[in-house]
XYZ file of C-alpha atoms in Angstrom:
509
model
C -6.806 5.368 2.650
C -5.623 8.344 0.479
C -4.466 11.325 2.629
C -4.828 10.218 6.085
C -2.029 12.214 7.212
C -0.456 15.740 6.311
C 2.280 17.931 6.862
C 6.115 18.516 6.427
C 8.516 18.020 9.145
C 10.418 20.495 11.554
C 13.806 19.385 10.268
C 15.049 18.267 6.808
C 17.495 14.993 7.183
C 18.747 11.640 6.458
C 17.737 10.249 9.752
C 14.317 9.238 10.891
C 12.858 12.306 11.323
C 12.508 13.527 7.699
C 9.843 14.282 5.471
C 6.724 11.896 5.075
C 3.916 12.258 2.543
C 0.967 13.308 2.708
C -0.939 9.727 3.106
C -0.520 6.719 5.109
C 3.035 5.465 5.221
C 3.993 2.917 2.295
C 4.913 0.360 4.706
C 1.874 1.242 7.097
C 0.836 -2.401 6.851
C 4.200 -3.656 8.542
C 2.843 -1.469 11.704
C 2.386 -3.579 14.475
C -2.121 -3.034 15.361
C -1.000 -2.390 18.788
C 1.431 0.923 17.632
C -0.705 1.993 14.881
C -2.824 4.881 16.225
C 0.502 6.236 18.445
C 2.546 6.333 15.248
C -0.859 7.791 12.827
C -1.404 10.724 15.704
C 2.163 11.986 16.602
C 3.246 11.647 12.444
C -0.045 14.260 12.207
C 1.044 16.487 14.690
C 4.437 16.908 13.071
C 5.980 15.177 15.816
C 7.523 12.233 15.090
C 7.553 11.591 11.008
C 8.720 9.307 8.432
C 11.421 8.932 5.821
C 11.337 11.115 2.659
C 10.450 7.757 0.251
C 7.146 7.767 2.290
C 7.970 4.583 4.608
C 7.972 4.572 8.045
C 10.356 1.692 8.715
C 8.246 0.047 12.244
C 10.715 -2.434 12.870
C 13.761 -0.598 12.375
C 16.270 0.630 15.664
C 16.356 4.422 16.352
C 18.956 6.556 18.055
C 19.168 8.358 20.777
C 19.762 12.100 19.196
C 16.710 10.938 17.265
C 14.704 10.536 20.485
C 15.514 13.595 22.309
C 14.720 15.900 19.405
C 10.679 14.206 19.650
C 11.215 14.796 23.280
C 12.552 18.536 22.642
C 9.231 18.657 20.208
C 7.145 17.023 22.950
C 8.118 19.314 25.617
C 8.320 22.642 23.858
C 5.608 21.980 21.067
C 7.980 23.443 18.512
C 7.437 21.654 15.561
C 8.223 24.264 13.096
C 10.368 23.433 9.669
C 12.531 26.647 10.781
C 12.681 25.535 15.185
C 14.688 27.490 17.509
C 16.470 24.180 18.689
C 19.461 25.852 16.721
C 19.676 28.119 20.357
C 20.632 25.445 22.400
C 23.493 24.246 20.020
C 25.957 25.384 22.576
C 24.253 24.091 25.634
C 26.691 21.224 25.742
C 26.601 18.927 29.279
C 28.413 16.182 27.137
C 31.719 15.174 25.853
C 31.035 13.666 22.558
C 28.582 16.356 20.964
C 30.884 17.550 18.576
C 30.109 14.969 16.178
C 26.077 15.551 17.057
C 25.702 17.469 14.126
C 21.988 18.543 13.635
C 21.239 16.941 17.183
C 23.027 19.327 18.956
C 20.332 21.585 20.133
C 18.163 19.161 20.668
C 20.196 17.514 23.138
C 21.475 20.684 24.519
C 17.715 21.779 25.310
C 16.677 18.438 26.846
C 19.740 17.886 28.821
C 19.554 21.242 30.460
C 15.960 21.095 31.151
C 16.708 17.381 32.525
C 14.795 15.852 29.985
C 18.054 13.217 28.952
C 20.623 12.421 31.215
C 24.044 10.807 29.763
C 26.013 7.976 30.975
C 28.664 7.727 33.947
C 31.872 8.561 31.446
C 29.835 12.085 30.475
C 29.244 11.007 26.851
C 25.596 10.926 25.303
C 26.234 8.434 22.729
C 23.731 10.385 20.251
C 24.132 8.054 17.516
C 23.319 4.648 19.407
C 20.402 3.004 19.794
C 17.992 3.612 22.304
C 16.639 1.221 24.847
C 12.717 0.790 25.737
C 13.383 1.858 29.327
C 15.619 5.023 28.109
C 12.632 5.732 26.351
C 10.405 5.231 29.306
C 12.791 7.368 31.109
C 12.814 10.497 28.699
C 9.087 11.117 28.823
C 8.557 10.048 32.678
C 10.788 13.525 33.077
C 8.619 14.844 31.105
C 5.390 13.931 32.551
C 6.896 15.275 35.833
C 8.993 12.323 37.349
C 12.755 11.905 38.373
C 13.152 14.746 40.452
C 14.713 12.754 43.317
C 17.302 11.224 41.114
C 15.423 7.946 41.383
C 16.200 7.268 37.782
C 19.713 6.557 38.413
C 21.746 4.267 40.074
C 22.003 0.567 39.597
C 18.340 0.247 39.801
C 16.989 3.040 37.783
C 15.863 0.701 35.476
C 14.074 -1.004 37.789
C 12.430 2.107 39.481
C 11.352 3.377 35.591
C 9.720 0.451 34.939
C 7.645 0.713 38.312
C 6.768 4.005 37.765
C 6.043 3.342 33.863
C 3.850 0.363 35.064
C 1.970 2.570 37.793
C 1.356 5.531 35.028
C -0.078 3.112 32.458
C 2.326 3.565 29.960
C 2.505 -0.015 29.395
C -0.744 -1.133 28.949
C -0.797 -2.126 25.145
C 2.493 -3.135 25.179
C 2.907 -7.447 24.983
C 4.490 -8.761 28.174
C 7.179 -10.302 26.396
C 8.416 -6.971 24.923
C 11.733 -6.939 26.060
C 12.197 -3.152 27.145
C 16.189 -3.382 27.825
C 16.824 -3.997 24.041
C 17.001 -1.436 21.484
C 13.751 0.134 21.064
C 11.925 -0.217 17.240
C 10.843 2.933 15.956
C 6.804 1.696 16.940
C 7.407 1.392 20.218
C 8.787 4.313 20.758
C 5.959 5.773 19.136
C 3.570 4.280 21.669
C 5.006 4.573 24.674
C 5.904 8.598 24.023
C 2.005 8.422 22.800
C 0.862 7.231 25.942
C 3.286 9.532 28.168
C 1.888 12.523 26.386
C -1.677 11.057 27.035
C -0.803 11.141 31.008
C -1.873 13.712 33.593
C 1.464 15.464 34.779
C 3.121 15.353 38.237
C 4.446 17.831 40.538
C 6.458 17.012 43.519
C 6.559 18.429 46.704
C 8.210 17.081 50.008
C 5.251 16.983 51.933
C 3.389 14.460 49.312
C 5.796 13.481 46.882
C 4.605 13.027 43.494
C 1.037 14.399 43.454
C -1.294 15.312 40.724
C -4.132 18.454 40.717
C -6.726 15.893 43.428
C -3.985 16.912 46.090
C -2.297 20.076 45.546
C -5.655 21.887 43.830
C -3.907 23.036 40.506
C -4.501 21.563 36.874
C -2.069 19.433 35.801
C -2.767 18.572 31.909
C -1.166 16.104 30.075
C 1.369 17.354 28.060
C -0.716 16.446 24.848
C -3.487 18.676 26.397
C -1.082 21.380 27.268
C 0.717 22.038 24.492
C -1.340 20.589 21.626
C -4.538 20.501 22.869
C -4.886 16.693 22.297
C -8.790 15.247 22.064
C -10.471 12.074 21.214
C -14.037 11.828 20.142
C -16.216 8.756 18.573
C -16.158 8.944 15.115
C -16.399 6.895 11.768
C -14.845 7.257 8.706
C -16.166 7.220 5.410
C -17.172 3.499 4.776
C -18.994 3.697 8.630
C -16.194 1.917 10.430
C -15.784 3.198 14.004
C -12.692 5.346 14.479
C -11.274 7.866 16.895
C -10.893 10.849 15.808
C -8.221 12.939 17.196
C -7.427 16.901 17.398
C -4.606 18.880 17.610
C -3.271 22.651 17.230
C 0.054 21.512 15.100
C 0.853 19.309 11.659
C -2.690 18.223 10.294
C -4.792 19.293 13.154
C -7.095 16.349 13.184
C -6.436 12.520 12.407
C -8.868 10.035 12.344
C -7.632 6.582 13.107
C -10.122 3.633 11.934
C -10.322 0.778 14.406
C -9.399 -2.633 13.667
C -11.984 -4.911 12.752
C -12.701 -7.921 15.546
C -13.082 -10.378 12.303
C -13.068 -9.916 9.072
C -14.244 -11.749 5.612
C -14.086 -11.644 2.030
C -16.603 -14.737 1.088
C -19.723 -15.458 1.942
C -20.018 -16.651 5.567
C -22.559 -18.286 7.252
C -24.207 -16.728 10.589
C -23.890 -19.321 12.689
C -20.073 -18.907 11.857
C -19.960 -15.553 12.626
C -21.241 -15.889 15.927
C -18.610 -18.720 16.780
C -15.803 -16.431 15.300
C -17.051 -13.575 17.502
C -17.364 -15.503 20.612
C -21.392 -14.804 20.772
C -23.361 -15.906 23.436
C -26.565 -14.912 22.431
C -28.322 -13.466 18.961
C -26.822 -9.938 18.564
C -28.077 -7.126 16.214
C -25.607 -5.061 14.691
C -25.745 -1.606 12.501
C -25.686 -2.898 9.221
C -23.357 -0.557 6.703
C -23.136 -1.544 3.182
C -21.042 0.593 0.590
C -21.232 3.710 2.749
C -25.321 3.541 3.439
C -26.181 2.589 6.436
C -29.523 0.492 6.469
C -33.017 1.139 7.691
C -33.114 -1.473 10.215
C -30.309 -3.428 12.469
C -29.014 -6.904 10.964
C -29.467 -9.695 13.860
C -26.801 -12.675 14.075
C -28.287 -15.988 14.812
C -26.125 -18.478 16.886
C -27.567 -21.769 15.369
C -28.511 -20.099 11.923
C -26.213 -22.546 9.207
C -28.127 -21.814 6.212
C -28.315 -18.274 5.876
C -25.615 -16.567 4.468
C -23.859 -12.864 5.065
C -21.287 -11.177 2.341
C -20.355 -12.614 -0.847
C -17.039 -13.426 -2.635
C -14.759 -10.425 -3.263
C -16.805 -8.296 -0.669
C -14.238 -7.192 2.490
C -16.955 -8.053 5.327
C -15.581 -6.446 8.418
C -17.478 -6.723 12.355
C -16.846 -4.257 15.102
C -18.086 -6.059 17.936
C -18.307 -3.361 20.634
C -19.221 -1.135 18.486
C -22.168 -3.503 17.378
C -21.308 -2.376 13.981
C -21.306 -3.932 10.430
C -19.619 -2.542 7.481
C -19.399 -4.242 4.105
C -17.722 -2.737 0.857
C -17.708 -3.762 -2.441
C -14.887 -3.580 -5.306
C -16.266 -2.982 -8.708
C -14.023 -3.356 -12.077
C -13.691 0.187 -13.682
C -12.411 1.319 -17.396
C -10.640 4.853 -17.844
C -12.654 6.916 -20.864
C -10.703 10.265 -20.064
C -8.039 11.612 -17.626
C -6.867 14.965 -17.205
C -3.488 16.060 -15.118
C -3.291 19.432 -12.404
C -3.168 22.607 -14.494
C -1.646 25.616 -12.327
C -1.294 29.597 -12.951
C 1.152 31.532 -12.945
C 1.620 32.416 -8.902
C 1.735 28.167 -8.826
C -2.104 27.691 -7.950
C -3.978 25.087 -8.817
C -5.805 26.303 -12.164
C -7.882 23.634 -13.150
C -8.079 19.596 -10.955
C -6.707 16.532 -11.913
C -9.826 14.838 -13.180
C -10.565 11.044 -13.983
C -14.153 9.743 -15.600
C -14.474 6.124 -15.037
C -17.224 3.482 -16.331
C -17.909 1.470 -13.589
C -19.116 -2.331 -14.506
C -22.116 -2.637 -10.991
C -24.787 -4.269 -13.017
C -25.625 -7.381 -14.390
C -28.493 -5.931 -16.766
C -28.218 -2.890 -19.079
C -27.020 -0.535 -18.864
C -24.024 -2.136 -16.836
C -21.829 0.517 -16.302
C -22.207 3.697 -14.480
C -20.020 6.939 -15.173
C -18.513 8.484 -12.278
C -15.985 11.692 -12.656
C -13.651 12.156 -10.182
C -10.970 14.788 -9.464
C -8.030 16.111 -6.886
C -6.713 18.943 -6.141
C -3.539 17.295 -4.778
C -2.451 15.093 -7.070
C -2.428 13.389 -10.981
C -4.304 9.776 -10.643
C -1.409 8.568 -12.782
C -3.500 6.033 -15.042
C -3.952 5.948 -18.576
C -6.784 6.255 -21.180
C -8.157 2.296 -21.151
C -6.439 0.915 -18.097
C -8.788 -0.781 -16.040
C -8.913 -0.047 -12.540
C -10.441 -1.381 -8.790
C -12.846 0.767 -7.069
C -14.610 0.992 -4.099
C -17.932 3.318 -4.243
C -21.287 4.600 -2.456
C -23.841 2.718 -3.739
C -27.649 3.129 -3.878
C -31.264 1.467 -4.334
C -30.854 -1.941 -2.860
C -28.039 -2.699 -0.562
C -28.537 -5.812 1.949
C -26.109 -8.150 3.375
C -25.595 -9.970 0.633
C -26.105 -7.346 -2.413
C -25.844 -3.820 -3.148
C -27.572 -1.155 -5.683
C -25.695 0.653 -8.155
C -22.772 3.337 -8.047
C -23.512 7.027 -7.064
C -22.859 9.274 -9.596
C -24.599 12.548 -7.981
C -24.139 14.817 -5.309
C -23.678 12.110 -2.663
C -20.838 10.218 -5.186
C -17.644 9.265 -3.088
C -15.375 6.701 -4.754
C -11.912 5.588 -3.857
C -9.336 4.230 -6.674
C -7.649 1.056 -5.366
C -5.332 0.659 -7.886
C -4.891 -0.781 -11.303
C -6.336 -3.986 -11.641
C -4.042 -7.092 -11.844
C -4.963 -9.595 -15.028
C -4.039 -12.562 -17.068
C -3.972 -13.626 -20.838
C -5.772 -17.116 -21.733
C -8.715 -18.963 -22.873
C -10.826 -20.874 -20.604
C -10.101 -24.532 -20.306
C -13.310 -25.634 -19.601
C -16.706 -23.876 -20.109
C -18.718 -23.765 -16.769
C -22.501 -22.764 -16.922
C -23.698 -20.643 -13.656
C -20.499 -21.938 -11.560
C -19.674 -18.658 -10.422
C -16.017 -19.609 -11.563
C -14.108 -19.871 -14.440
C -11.418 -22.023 -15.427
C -8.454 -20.490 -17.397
C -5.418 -22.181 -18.808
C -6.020 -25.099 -16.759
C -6.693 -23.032 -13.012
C -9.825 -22.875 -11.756
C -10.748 -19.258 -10.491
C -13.579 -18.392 -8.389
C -15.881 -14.878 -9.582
C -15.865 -11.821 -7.386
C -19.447 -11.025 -6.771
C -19.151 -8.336 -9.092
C -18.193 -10.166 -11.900
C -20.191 -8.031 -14.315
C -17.889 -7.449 -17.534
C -17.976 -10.939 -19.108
C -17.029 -10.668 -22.829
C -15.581 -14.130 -22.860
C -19.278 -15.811 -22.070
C -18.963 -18.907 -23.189
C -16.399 -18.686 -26.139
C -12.552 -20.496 -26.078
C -10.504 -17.548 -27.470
C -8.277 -16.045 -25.456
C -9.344 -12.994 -23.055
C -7.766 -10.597 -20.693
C -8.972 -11.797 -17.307
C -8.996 -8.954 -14.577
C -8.930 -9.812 -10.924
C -10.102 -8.106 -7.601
C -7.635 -7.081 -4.544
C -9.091 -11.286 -3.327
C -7.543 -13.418 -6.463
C -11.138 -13.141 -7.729
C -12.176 -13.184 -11.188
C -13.948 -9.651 -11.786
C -13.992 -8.993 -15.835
C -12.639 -10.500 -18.945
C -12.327 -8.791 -22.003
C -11.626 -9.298 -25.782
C -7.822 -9.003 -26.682
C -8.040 -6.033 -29.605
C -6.747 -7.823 -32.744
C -2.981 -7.660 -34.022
C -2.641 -6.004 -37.098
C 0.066 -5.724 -39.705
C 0.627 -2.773 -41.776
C 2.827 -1.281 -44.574
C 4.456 2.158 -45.233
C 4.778 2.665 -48.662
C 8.379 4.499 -49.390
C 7.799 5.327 -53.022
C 5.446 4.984 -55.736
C 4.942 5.389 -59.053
C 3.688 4.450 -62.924
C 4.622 1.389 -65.118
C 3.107 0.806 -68.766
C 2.974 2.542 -71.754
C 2.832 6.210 -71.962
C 1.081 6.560 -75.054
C -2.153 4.558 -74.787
C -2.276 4.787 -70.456
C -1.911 1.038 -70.344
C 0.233 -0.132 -67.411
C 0.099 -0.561 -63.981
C 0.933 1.435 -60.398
C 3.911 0.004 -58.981
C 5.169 0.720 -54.935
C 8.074 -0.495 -52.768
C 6.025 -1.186 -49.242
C 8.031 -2.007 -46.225
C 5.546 -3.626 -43.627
């Protein structure tokens, strides 16, 4: 999804707190489900970002320096490029800060505000790795915890892990997750996501660690206090069900699409469906096809076998609580014109990068539909005749097994999935109405949308295109080789008198 996230970082570096792009991380699909929406929401609020090639790196270690400066931005909400954790540079409680480098203030803030603590030989350690519980220790402080020293000792571990367990820090994290090892970047990400989600503590003698119900005073969570962190039901574009979060810093808002309960890319029939979802009973659902949600609910029959939802090549996703249905199609689409970012002067954006596409949605003429897109962000980077994957709004008839043609008015929205993937060869065997095609010997099923056939029936070679599935979705002709000639020189043989003769060239081909 094309700029989910935004914003540059507080602090420019090699580490794991540099700059991200403006988008979803290039690696996003090595994120663990369960970490997904902590890492989406804190990279938006400029909290804890990526590495400047755009990747987030999930499974990779992270240090403790790195830590305490997402615990100094936690705290403090200072997520500026230009912080002031430069102040605390000289706040040093440890012996091995001179080689801390940028860290340095960032420690020095935390460890005076009793954020961090070090270990029993007064060193911080700021380069090694960080452990889940000295993770879960960090932002317990911060919610409000540790004031009785109980994090230390032989059995502070022990005593963070209680108090982690009580707070409900741990709640989508696996059982087996082995908290005493060096943390991966993701879980950090969730468990400071769900200690900034938590309502602080205050302790007093009297009642120990009490929130607002007992001493009468309101004790947000730090995401409240200092970002204003929301939620609210939401949906994004396609109708999938997504939370949609808010926030004062980095992007302000991110909306985080839920993960589908199952999820197809064939045709399926219902009686499947309700097995794969567990169904006890016939359920309607809100049926969603290419962005347009339909007129009435779509029911799910337990013992239905014959009829049959989606099709081949269309991503088929169900949201079970959410009693939600969202289908989306990919059509094959050829680039007629494309246009990069112009900008003035003063470095504004003077004219938008600007694609025009003919999108192949229609068996019958006409078969393509034009659709014009542009950004204001970014050149598409294709070229004149590429051909492309796109998902679109459609319109007219859309059902759970077909869908009308593209948009191309005011309520167009398209997304470019990339440059479609393709082969060179001629068909092996003709099939009539197989919905496949066999080429060079492999048999290949057809994407629904199969709607640019040029190679019909014939056995010359084609350029077959496929879908994001392996799917047949187009084949075109292969434009002709042709030889040519420059001719170097040129000039007249024959007799000069009468005109007889002949033209004479040296060519080189």
């Amino acid at each position: 999804m094309k700029k989910l996230l935004a914003m540059v970082l507080a602090l420019v570096m090699t580490l794991s707190l540099a700059v991200s792009a403006n988008a979803a991380f290039k690696d996003d699909t090595k994120i663990s489900d369960d970490y997904a929406e902590a890492v989406a929401v804190l990279n938006g609020m400029g909290v804890f970002k990526g590495y400047e090639d755009g990747s987030f790196k999930p499974e990779g270690n992270i240090t403790r320096a790195e830590v305490a400066t997402i615990i100094y931005r936690i705290y403090t909400a200072d997520v500026a490029k230009n912080d002031k954790s430069g102040l605390y540079a000289t706040y040093n409680k440890f012996s091995d800060m001179a080689g801390a480098g940028w860290a340095q203030g960032y420690i020095g803030y935390c460890a005076n505000a009793e954020l961090v603590k070090g270990y029993p030989d007064g060193t911080f350690k700021p380069s090694g790795n960080v452990t889940g519980y000295e993770v879960l220790a960090m932002i317990l402080r911060v919610v409000g915890y540790d004031k009785n020293n109980e994090f230390s000792g032989a059995d502070w571990a022990l005593h963070v892990a209680q108090t982690a367990q009580q707070h409900g820090l741990l709640d989508n994290d696996a059982k087996t997750t082995d908290l005493n090892a060096p943390a991966s970047r993701e879980l950090v990400a969730e468990l400071l996501f769900q200690g900034i989600q938590k309502a602080q503590v205050t302790y007093t003698p009297a009642f120990g660690y009490v929130t607002d119900k007992v001493i009468s005073t309101k004790t947000n969570s730090l995401g409240e206090k200092n970002f204003k962190l929301a939620s609210a039901v939401a949906s994004d574009k396609w109708g999938r069900p997504a939370t949609k979060w808010t926030y004062n810093t980095g992007d302000k808002s991110t909306t985080f699409v839920s993960k589908a309960d199952v999820s197809y890319t064939k045709a399926v029939a219902e009686c499947d469906v309700a097995h794969d979802l567990g169904l006890s009973a016939d359920t309607a659902y809100t049926l969603i096809v290419n962005g347009q949600k339909q007129a009435t609910t779509y029911t799910v029959n337990l013992t239905d076998t014959v009829t049959k939802m989606g099709a081949q090549g269309r991503l088929f996703e169900v949201y079970k609580d959410a009693k939600t249905i969202v289908m989306i199609d990919t059509f094959l689409a050829k680039v007629t014109y494309v246009a990069d970012i112009t900008y003035d002067a003063q470095g504004h954006v003077k004219t938008p990068a600007t694609i025009t596409l003919e999108v192949y949605d229609a068996k019958t003429t006409p078969k393509t539909a034009a659709l014009t897109l542009k950004d204001y962000d970014a050149n598409y980077g294709y070229a004149k005749d590429e051909y492309v994957l796109v998902n679109a709004y459609t319109k007219d008839t859309n059902s759970a097994t077909v869908s009308g043609k593209v948009f191309n008015n005011d309520k167009q929205y398209a997304e470019i999935l990339g440059k479609a993937t393709s082969i060179e060869g001629a068909q092996s065997v003709i099939y009539w109405n197989a919905q496949q095609h066999n080429v060079e010997g492999t048999v290949y099923d057809d994407a629904v949308k199969f709607y640019l056939d040029e190679a019909a029936q014939k056995d010359a070679k084609y350029t077959w295109y496929f879908d994001s599935y392996n799917n047949l979705i187009g084949a075109v002709e292969i434009a002709a080789a042709n030889s040519y000639g420059v001719i170097n020189s040129i000039w007249w043989a024959g007799n000069a008198t009468d005109g007889s003769g002949v033209a004479k060239a040296n060519v080189t081909y």
